[in-house]
Amino acid sequence: MGCGTSITTRRVNKSERAIKAAVLIQRWYRSYMARLEMRRRYALSIFQSIEYAEEQAQLQLSKFFTFMLDHFTKANETHPDVSSNFFPTTSDYTMREYEQTIEVPASYYGPHLCFPLTVADTDVLLQAFKHRQHLHARYVLQLLHETRKVLQQMPNITHLSTSYTKEITICGDLHGKLDDLLLIFYKNGLPSEENPYIFNGDFVDRGKNSIEILIILFAFLLVYPNHLHLNRGNHEDHIMNLRYGFTKEVMKKYQCYGTAILHLLEDVYSWLPLATIIDSKVLILHGGISDTTDLNFLNLFQRNKLKSVLRPVKSNAETVCKPRGASLVETCSHRTEATKSLSGQDISLKEATRSTSAPSKRRRYSRDVSDGKEHLGNLPGRGSSSLLPEVQYLKPGSVTTPHTSSELTTKEWKQVVDILWSDPKHQNGCTPNKFRGGGCYFGPDVTARLLRRYNLKMLIRSHECKQDGYEISHNGKVITIFSASNYYAEGSNRGAYIKLNPDLIPRFVQYQVSKSTRKETLHQRVTAIELSALRCLREKLYTHKSELIAAFRQYDPNYTGKISPGEWASAVESVLCLDLPWRTLRSRLVYLDQDGRVEYLSSFDNFEIQLPIKEVQPFLVETLCRYKADLEIIFNMIDKDHSGLISVDEFRQTWKLFNLHLRINVDDESIDSLARSIDFNKDGSIDFNEFLEAFNVVHKFGNKYNH
């Protein structure tokens, strides 16, 4: 008996030790995973804060454009009007001429299109793009023309019903990531009458295949105009495209025809619908809402007046309008007296907007639309009681809008900016979105009021990268859907789409395009994301070096080079305004001495700016790096043919205006010296793209902080 008891006791003790060991391992694993999750989240926060800061700078350019319109002086009559430089327009006649004159050579082995398109054409396009082929410029222009015809007949707010389909698929931002779109089609099936889709804006920019995504979506729109639906996003904007890569992509792929494609796309963007409502209960739009969002107003105004949110709104302009038949857009001329320019001359500034004829008949695209079902603003709260079996289109010339002028009003501009740029927040209220620089932050109370006002159940929006591809907020009333996986870096986030059934219960499908990350461990993936984020952040620090040193020395009057961690964090936030946890990030960005004080100059130890011109003053170099993206946009606007060459006079005059607008202390002599220095062959022209590319922040000593 005694022996048996001893054996039992030993077994119990062994089991207890095993349980304790398992608990310890479990605690360690949970702690390890929590640390990895924290690192991944703060890396995502870094990427997002920098992204929003760039968008804020982009929206601030609208003030500069207003400044340019007020101060720019034509040196002589041969110079084009500044408004046409910054906001170019083209005529339909020019585009038709391109279609007729562009020949497809026999050496072209890419896809051939014949209009009207069929399902077979979409299959050909998908296969071609999978093999990295390009569609010829002639077919691209024809496709854009046909797309515009269809979009012109759509209402500002599209109404859909799930009565005739089991589910509707809703996709968020794609941002030029073709692999994500192809993966969605592989998992969920191609668009068809039985498989309708809604793509909620931001099809372009950042990724390398934006034009291919547009071609695919527009082709399916032409084949299934009642079953594939597109909402406009804040990146469907030709000025945004200058900053975030789409303009460069088109010019690189289509070269001499790129300008024609971009100009036509500018008009196509303006005709994209602004929102979609499913079963009169689910509102789908790109960004969000504000406490002044008026869906009835948004449904009635002429949406094609808004070419870009960065285009100045002329609220006090004198407008003379000439009616032109049943056209929705009328030809208007605008003239205003500008203030004295930098050269002291008085000028007058003209801006003309081209007229757009009334949409033509839809031919085969209207085959599914009943002639007897005309929809005009049948929003919830306006007497709507029946579900719409098909998407309802506006008939040409049938709209009476509250504004007959083609000039955009401030109210119209603000209403669209709010729905394209706003983000939800957890707190009640509606406040300006200072991080993005446009739109607002709207709280649960704002959401509840709008849903109650229009008898809606839910708001689905996109616009924000989410780690899991989606996020539910405002007590389940707001859903964010984001479909571009690996948005900031490989492995940074998943993509997702929504399947919405007739019960309006969302089902989320997640995915992630995996290439190199498939063979890496979780620790390796998180480390790669973290290092990429920290590199971007350190570059941001270096481009603000002068301001940061000045802020640091307010806490270091004796120039010891050392301040407390709290003072360092306060100084960095006061300059960069990124709202990041600087105390947490401090160990990855700077050194501490033995007393725990920050050696603040170590913030810049690992970087340097490669100077293409040794004579350039360091302060001017830092300024060029900081405002590189803004300058690139401005000079690309001046460089109409996108050759990368501008005159020395254009460089000098525009930089002086930019200098005056931002109130940065760079004297005229420095600008003149810089202009002369970068005219390398002394021919009066500057290769500005090559020049900007040279002013990059680079690692000086390798990955010094990577461990």
mmCIF file with all atom_site columns, N, CA and C in Angstrom, residues 191-238:
data_model
loop_
_atom_site.group_PDB
_atom_site.id
_atom_site.type_symbol
_atom_site.label_atom_id
_atom_site.label_alt_id
_atom_site.label_comp_id
_atom_site.label_asym_id
_atom_site.label_entity_id
_atom_site.label_seq_id
_atom_site.pdbx_PDB_ins_code
_atom_site.Cartn_x
_atom_site.Cartn_y
_atom_site.Cartn_z
_atom_site.occupancy
_atom_site.B_iso_or_equiv
_atom_site.pdbx_formal_charge
_atom_site.auth_seq_id
_atom_site.auth_comp_id
_atom_site.auth_asym_id
_atom_site.auth_atom_id
_atom_site.pdbx_PDB_model_num
ATOM 1   N N  . PRO A 1 191 ? -17.378 39.810 -62.137 1.00 0.00 ? 191 PRO A N  1
ATOM 2   C CA . PRO A 1 191 ? -18.659 40.523 -62.153 1.00 0.00 ? 191 PRO A CA 1
ATOM 3   C C  . PRO A 1 191 ? -19.590 39.963 -63.224 1.00 0.00 ? 191 PRO A C  1
ATOM 4   N N  . SER A 1 192 ? -20.854 39.868 -62.895 1.00 0.00 ? 192 SER A N  1
ATOM 5   C CA . SER A 1 192 ? -21.862 39.380 -63.833 1.00 0.00 ? 192 SER A CA 1
ATOM 6   C C  . SER A 1 192 ? -23.231 39.788 -63.313 1.00 0.00 ? 192 SER A C  1
ATOM 7   N N  . GLU A 1 193 ? -24.263 39.435 -64.051 1.00 0.00 ? 193 GLU A N  1
ATOM 8   C CA . GLU A 1 193 ? -25.621 39.746 -63.611 1.00 0.00 ? 193 GLU A CA 1
ATOM 9   C C  . GLU A 1 193 ? -25.954 39.018 -62.310 1.00 0.00 ? 193 GLU A C  1
ATOM 10  N N  . GLU A 1 194 ? -25.367 37.847 -62.104 1.00 0.00 ? 194 GLU A N  1
ATOM 11  C CA . GLU A 1 194 ? -25.614 37.074 -60.886 1.00 0.00 ? 194 GLU A CA 1
ATOM 12  C C  . GLU A 1 194 ? -24.621 37.418 -59.775 1.00 0.00 ? 194 GLU A C  1
ATOM 13  N N  . ASN A 1 195 ? -23.592 38.210 -60.091 1.00 0.00 ? 195 ASN A N  1
ATOM 14  C CA . ASN A 1 195 ? -22.540 38.494 -59.115 1.00 0.00 ? 195 ASN A CA 1
ATOM 15  C C  . ASN A 1 195 ? -22.158 39.974 -59.172 1.00 0.00 ? 195 ASN A C  1
ATOM 16  N N  . PRO A 1 196 ? -23.046 40.849 -58.700 1.00 0.00 ? 196 PRO A N  1
ATOM 17  C CA . PRO A 1 196 ? -22.787 42.295 -58.811 1.00 0.00 ? 196 PRO A CA 1
ATOM 18  C C  . PRO A 1 196 ? -21.720 42.773 -57.831 1.00 0.00 ? 196 PRO A C  1
ATOM 19  N N  . TYR A 1 197 ? -21.043 43.846 -58.213 1.00 0.00 ? 197 TYR A N  1
ATOM 20  C CA . TYR A 1 197 ? -19.963 44.437 -57.405 1.00 0.00 ? 197 TYR A CA 1
ATOM 21  C C  . TYR A 1 197 ? -20.191 45.935 -57.232 1.00 0.00 ? 197 TYR A C  1
ATOM 22  N N  . ILE A 1 198 ? -19.689 46.452 -56.106 1.00 0.00 ? 198 ILE A N  1
ATOM 23  C CA . ILE A 1 198 ? -19.528 47.889 -55.891 1.00 0.00 ? 198 ILE A CA 1
ATOM 24  C C  . ILE A 1 198 ? -18.069 48.129 -55.512 1.00 0.00 ? 198 ILE A C  1
ATOM 25  N N  . PHE A 1 199 ? -17.399 48.999 -56.247 1.00 0.00 ? 199 PHE A N  1
ATOM 26  C CA . PHE A 1 199 ? -16.028 49.388 -55.912 1.00 0.00 ? 199 PHE A CA 1
ATOM 27  C C  . PHE A 1 199 ? -16.078 50.817 -55.382 1.00 0.00 ? 199 PHE A C  1
ATOM 28  N N  . ASN A 1 200 ? -15.603 50.981 -54.144 1.00 0.00 ? 200 ASN A N  1
ATOM 29  C CA . ASN A 1 200 ? -15.873 52.204 -53.391 1.00 0.00 ? 200 ASN A CA 1
ATOM 30  C C  . ASN A 1 200 ? -14.729 53.223 -53.453 1.00 0.00 ? 200 ASN A C  1
ATOM 31  N N  . GLY A 1 201 ? -14.194 53.457 -54.658 1.00 0.00 ? 201 GLY A N  1
ATOM 32  C CA . GLY A 1 201 ? -13.240 54.540 -54.849 1.00 0.00 ? 201 GLY A CA 1
ATOM 33  C C  . GLY A 1 201 ? -11.792 54.190 -54.566 1.00 0.00 ? 201 GLY A C  1
ATOM 34  N N  . ASP A 1 202 ? -10.911 55.140 -54.886 1.00 0.00 ? 202 ASP A N  1
ATOM 35  C CA . ASP A 1 202 ? -9.456  54.994 -54.755 1.00 0.00 ? 202 ASP A CA 1
ATOM 36  C C  . ASP A 1 202 ? -8.941  53.771 -55.501 1.00 0.00 ? 202 ASP A C  1
ATOM 37  N N  . PHE A 1 203 ? -9.209  53.755 -56.789 1.00 0.00 ? 203 PHE A N  1
ATOM 38  C CA . PHE A 1 203 ? -8.730  52.667 -57.646 1.00 0.00 ? 203 PHE A CA 1
ATOM 39  C C  . PHE A 1 203 ? -7.261  52.867 -58.009 1.00 0.00 ? 203 PHE A C  1
ATOM 40  N N  . VAL A 1 204 ? -6.788  54.119 -57.951 1.00 0.00 ? 204 VAL A N  1
ATOM 41  C CA . VAL A 1 204 ? -5.483  54.472 -58.507 1.00 0.00 ? 204 VAL A CA 1
ATOM 42  C C  . VAL A 1 204 ? -4.550  55.012 -57.433 1.00 0.00 ? 204 VAL A C  1
ATOM 43  N N  . ASP A 1 205 ? -3.301  55.292 -57.866 1.00 0.00 ? 205 ASP A N  1
ATOM 44  C CA . ASP A 1 205 ? -2.229  55.878 -57.045 1.00 0.00 ? 205 ASP A CA 1
ATOM 45  C C  . ASP A 1 205 ? -1.565  54.832 -56.153 1.00 0.00 ? 205 ASP A C  1
ATOM 46  N N  . ARG A 1 206 ? -0.300  55.110 -55.840 1.00 0.00 ? 206 ARG A N  1
ATOM 47  C CA . ARG A 1 206 ? 0.553   54.327 -54.943 1.00 0.00 ? 206 ARG A CA 1
ATOM 48  C C  . ARG A 1 206 ? 1.014   53.016 -55.576 1.00 0.00 ? 206 ARG A C  1
ATOM 49  N N  . GLY A 1 207 ? 0.101   52.170 -56.031 1.00 0.00 ? 207 GLY A N  1
ATOM 50  C CA . GLY A 1 207 ? 0.476   50.907 -56.660 1.00 0.00 ? 207 GLY A CA 1
ATOM 51  C C  . GLY A 1 207 ? 0.989   51.114 -58.074 1.00 0.00 ? 207 GLY A C  1
ATOM 52  N N  . LYS A 1 208 ? 1.529   50.038 -58.662 1.00 0.00 ? 208 LYS A N  1
ATOM 53  C CA . LYS A 1 208 ? 2.175   50.127 -59.977 1.00 0.00 ? 208 LYS A CA 1
ATOM 54  C C  . LYS A 1 208 ? 1.241   49.833 -61.141 1.00 0.00 ? 208 LYS A C  1
ATOM 55  N N  . ASN A 1 209 ? 0.016   49.394 -60.873 1.00 0.00 ? 209 ASN A N  1
ATOM 56  C CA . ASN A 1 209 ? -0.875  48.968 -61.959 1.00 0.00 ? 209 ASN A CA 1
ATOM 57  C C  . ASN A 1 209 ? -2.231  49.656 -61.888 1.00 0.00 ? 209 ASN A C  1
ATOM 58  N N  . SER A 1 210 ? -2.205  50.952 -61.643 1.00 0.00 ? 210 SER A N  1
ATOM 59  C CA . SER A 1 210 ? -3.454  51.706 -61.535 1.00 0.00 ? 210 SER A CA 1
ATOM 60  C C  . SER A 1 210 ? -4.213  51.749 -62.855 1.00 0.00 ? 210 SER A C  1
ATOM 61  N N  . ILE A 1 211 ? -3.506  51.956 -63.954 1.00 0.00 ? 211 ILE A N  1
ATOM 62  C CA . ILE A 1 211 ? -4.196  52.075 -65.241 1.00 0.00 ? 211 ILE A CA 1
ATOM 63  C C  . ILE A 1 211 ? -4.833  50.749 -65.627 1.00 0.00 ? 211 ILE A C  1
ATOM 64  N N  . GLU A 1 212 ? -4.191  49.629 -65.297 1.00 0.00 ? 212 GLU A N  1
ATOM 65  C CA . GLU A 1 212 ? -4.772  48.319 -65.588 1.00 0.00 ? 212 GLU A CA 1
ATOM 66  C C  . GLU A 1 212 ? -6.056  48.092 -64.776 1.00 0.00 ? 212 GLU A C  1
ATOM 67  N N  . ILE A 1 213 ? -6.048  48.533 -63.519 1.00 0.00 ? 213 ILE A N  1
ATOM 68  C CA . ILE A 1 213 ? -7.253  48.398 -62.694 1.00 0.00 ? 213 ILE A CA 1
ATOM 69  C C  . ILE A 1 213 ? -8.390  49.222 -63.281 1.00 0.00 ? 213 ILE A C  1
ATOM 70  N N  . LEU A 1 214 ? -8.105  50.463 -63.693 1.00 0.00 ? 214 LEU A N  1
ATOM 71  C CA . LEU A 1 214 ? -9.144  51.286 -64.301 1.00 0.00 ? 214 LEU A CA 1
ATOM 72  C C  . LEU A 1 214 ? -9.692  50.646 -65.572 1.00 0.00 ? 214 LEU A C  1
ATOM 73  N N  . ILE A 1 215 ? -8.810  50.127 -66.396 1.00 0.00 ? 215 ILE A N  1
ATOM 74  C CA . ILE A 1 215 ? -9.249  49.499 -67.652 1.00 0.00 ? 215 ILE A CA 1
ATOM 75  C C  . ILE A 1 215 ? -10.164 48.318 -67.366 1.00 0.00 ? 215 ILE A C  1
ATOM 76  N N  . ILE A 1 216 ? -9.786  47.470 -66.405 1.00 0.00 ? 216 ILE A N  1
ATOM 77  C CA . ILE A 1 216 ? -10.609 46.301 -66.069 1.00 0.00 ? 216 ILE A CA 1
ATOM 78  C C  . ILE A 1 216 ? -11.974 46.732 -65.540 1.00 0.00 ? 216 ILE A C  1
ATOM 79  N N  . LEU A 1 217 ? -11.983 47.667 -64.598 1.00 0.00 ? 217 LEU A N  1
ATOM 80  C CA . LEU A 1 217 ? -13.248 48.100 -64.011 1.00 0.00 ? 217 LEU A CA 1
ATOM 81  C C  . LEU A 1 217 ? -14.135 48.787 -65.039 1.00 0.00 ? 217 LEU A C  1
ATOM 82  N N  . PHE A 1 218 ? -13.552 49.632 -65.878 1.00 0.00 ? 218 PHE A N  1
ATOM 83  C CA . PHE A 1 218 ? -14.347 50.318 -66.896 1.00 0.00 ? 218 PHE A CA 1
ATOM 84  C C  . PHE A 1 218 ? -14.873 49.337 -67.944 1.00 0.00 ? 218 PHE A C  1
ATOM 85  N N  . ALA A 1 219 ? -14.073 48.337 -68.280 1.00 0.00 ? 219 ALA A N  1
ATOM 86  C CA . ALA A 1 219 ? -14.534 47.338 -69.251 1.00 0.00 ? 219 ALA A CA 1
ATOM 87  C C  . ALA A 1 219 ? -15.733 46.563 -68.704 1.00 0.00 ? 219 ALA A C  1
ATOM 88  N N  . PHE A 1 220 ? -15.656 46.130 -67.457 1.00 0.00 ? 220 PHE A N  1
ATOM 89  C CA . PHE A 1 220 ? -16.795 45.426 -66.852 1.00 0.00 ? 220 PHE A CA 1
ATOM 90  C C  . PHE A 1 220 ? -17.998 46.358 -66.703 1.00 0.00 ? 220 PHE A C  1
ATOM 91  N N  . LEU A 1 221 ? -17.748 47.649 -66.470 1.00 0.00 ? 221 LEU A N  1
ATOM 92  C CA . LEU A 1 221 ? -18.853 48.605 -66.393 1.00 0.00 ? 221 LEU A CA 1
ATOM 93  C C  . LEU A 1 221 ? -19.594 48.688 -67.722 1.00 0.00 ? 221 LEU A C  1
ATOM 94  N N  . LEU A 1 222 ? -18.861 48.673 -68.820 1.00 0.00 ? 222 LEU A N  1
ATOM 95  C CA . LEU A 1 222 ? -19.500 48.738 -70.138 1.00 0.00 ? 222 LEU A CA 1
ATOM 96  C C  . LEU A 1 222 ? -20.280 47.465 -70.451 1.00 0.00 ? 222 LEU A C  1
ATOM 97  N N  . VAL A 1 223 ? -19.779 46.331 -69.994 1.00 0.00 ? 223 VAL A N  1
ATOM 98  C CA . VAL A 1 223 ? -20.462 45.063 -70.264 1.00 0.00 ? 223 VAL A CA 1
ATOM 99  C C  . VAL A 1 223 ? -21.647 44.872 -69.318 1.00 0.00 ? 223 VAL A C  1
ATOM 100 N N  . TYR A 1 224 ? -21.461 45.252 -68.046 1.00 0.00 ? 224 TYR A N  1
ATOM 101 C CA . TYR A 1 224 ? -22.519 45.072 -67.045 1.00 0.00 ? 224 TYR A CA 1
ATOM 102 C C  . TYR A 1 224 ? -22.804 46.408 -66.345 1.00 0.00 ? 224 TYR A C  1
ATOM 103 N N  . PRO A 1 225 ? -23.392 47.380 -67.054 1.00 0.00 ? 225 PRO A N  1
ATOM 104 C CA . PRO A 1 225 ? -23.591 48.706 -66.452 1.00 0.00 ? 225 PRO A CA 1
ATOM 105 C C  . PRO A 1 225 ? -24.556 48.706 -65.274 1.00 0.00 ? 225 PRO A C  1
ATOM 106 N N  . ASN A 1 226 ? -25.394 47.684 -65.164 1.00 0.00 ? 226 ASN A N  1
ATOM 107 C CA . ASN A 1 226 ? -26.342 47.614 -64.058 1.00 0.00 ? 226 ASN A CA 1
ATOM 108 C C  . ASN A 1 226 ? -25.876 46.705 -62.934 1.00 0.00 ? 226 ASN A C  1
ATOM 109 N N  . HIS A 1 227 ? -24.686 46.114 -63.076 1.00 0.00 ? 227 HIS A N  1
ATOM 110 C CA . HIS A 1 227 ? -24.241 45.135 -62.090 1.00 0.00 ? 227 HIS A CA 1
ATOM 111 C C  . HIS A 1 227 ? -22.811 45.366 -61.609 1.00 0.00 ? 227 HIS A C  1
ATOM 112 N N  . LEU A 1 228 ? -22.129 46.361 -62.147 1.00 0.00 ? 228 LEU A N  1
ATOM 113 C CA . LEU A 1 228 ? -20.851 46.804 -61.602 1.00 0.00 ? 228 LEU A CA 1
ATOM 114 C C  . LEU A 1 228 ? -20.949 48.312 -61.387 1.00 0.00 ? 228 LEU A C  1
ATOM 115 N N  . HIS A 1 229 ? -20.673 48.744 -60.178 1.00 0.00 ? 229 HIS A N  1
ATOM 116 C CA . HIS A 1 229 ? -20.902 50.131 -59.804 1.00 0.00 ? 229 HIS A CA 1
ATOM 117 C C  . HIS A 1 229 ? -19.639 50.717 -59.186 1.00 0.00 ? 229 HIS A C  1
ATOM 118 N N  . LEU A 1 230 ? -19.377 51.970 -59.523 1.00 0.00 ? 230 LEU A N  1
ATOM 119 C CA . LEU A 1 230 ? -18.162 52.649 -59.081 1.00 0.00 ? 230 LEU A CA 1
ATOM 120 C C  . LEU A 1 230 ? -18.530 53.925 -58.339 1.00 0.00 ? 230 LEU A C  1
ATOM 121 N N  . ASN A 1 231 ? -17.969 54.106 -57.147 1.00 0.00 ? 231 ASN A N  1
ATOM 122 C CA . ASN A 1 231 ? -18.077 55.374 -56.428 1.00 0.00 ? 231 ASN A CA 1
ATOM 123 C C  . ASN A 1 231 ? -16.767 56.131 -56.549 1.00 0.00 ? 231 ASN A C  1
ATOM 124 N N  . ARG A 1 232 ? -16.848 57.430 -56.528 1.00 0.00 ? 232 ARG A N  1
ATOM 125 C CA . ARG A 1 232 ? -15.638 58.250 -56.601 1.00 0.00 ? 232 ARG A CA 1
ATOM 126 C C  . ARG A 1 232 ? -14.930 58.282 -55.253 1.00 0.00 ? 232 ARG A C  1
ATOM 127 N N  . GLY A 1 233 ? -13.602 58.202 -55.279 1.00 0.00 ? 233 GLY A N  1
ATOM 128 C CA . GLY A 1 233 ? -12.792 58.349 -54.076 1.00 0.00 ? 233 GLY A CA 1
ATOM 129 C C  . GLY A 1 233 ? -11.991 59.636 -54.131 1.00 0.00 ? 233 GLY A C  1
ATOM 130 N N  . ASN A 1 234 ? -11.300 59.964 -53.051 1.00 0.00 ? 234 ASN A N  1
ATOM 131 C CA . ASN A 1 234 ? -10.523 61.204 -53.044 1.00 0.00 ? 234 ASN A CA 1
ATOM 132 C C  . ASN A 1 234 ? -9.301  61.136 -53.953 1.00 0.00 ? 234 ASN A C  1
ATOM 133 N N  . HIS A 1 235 ? -8.897  59.932 -54.382 1.00 0.00 ? 235 HIS A N  1
ATOM 134 C CA . HIS A 1 235 ? -7.765  59.822 -55.308 1.00 0.00 ? 235 HIS A CA 1
ATOM 135 C C  . HIS A 1 235 ? -8.207  59.811 -56.772 1.00 0.00 ? 235 HIS A C  1
ATOM 136 N N  . GLU A 1 236 ? -9.503  59.814 -57.027 1.00 0.00 ? 236 GLU A N  1
ATOM 137 C CA . GLU A 1 236 ? -9.969  60.020 -58.398 1.00 0.00 ? 236 GLU A CA 1
ATOM 138 C C  . GLU A 1 236 ? -9.955  61.530 -58.639 1.00 0.00 ? 236 GLU A C  1
ATOM 139 N N  . ASP A 1 237 ? -8.775  62.059 -58.737 1.00 0.00 ? 237 ASP A N  1
ATOM 140 C CA . ASP A 1 237 ? -8.523  63.498 -58.756 1.00 0.00 ? 237 ASP A CA 1
ATOM 141 C C  . ASP A 1 237 ? -7.184  63.711 -59.451 1.00 0.00 ? 237 ASP A C  1
ATOM 142 N N  . HIS A 1 238 ? -7.188  64.457 -60.548 1.00 0.00 ? 238 HIS A N  1
ATOM 143 C CA . HIS A 1 238 ? -5.971  64.539 -61.366 1.00 0.00 ? 238 HIS A CA 1
ATOM 144 C C  . HIS A 1 238 ? -4.818  65.220 -60.642 1.00 0.00 ? 238 HIS A C  1
#
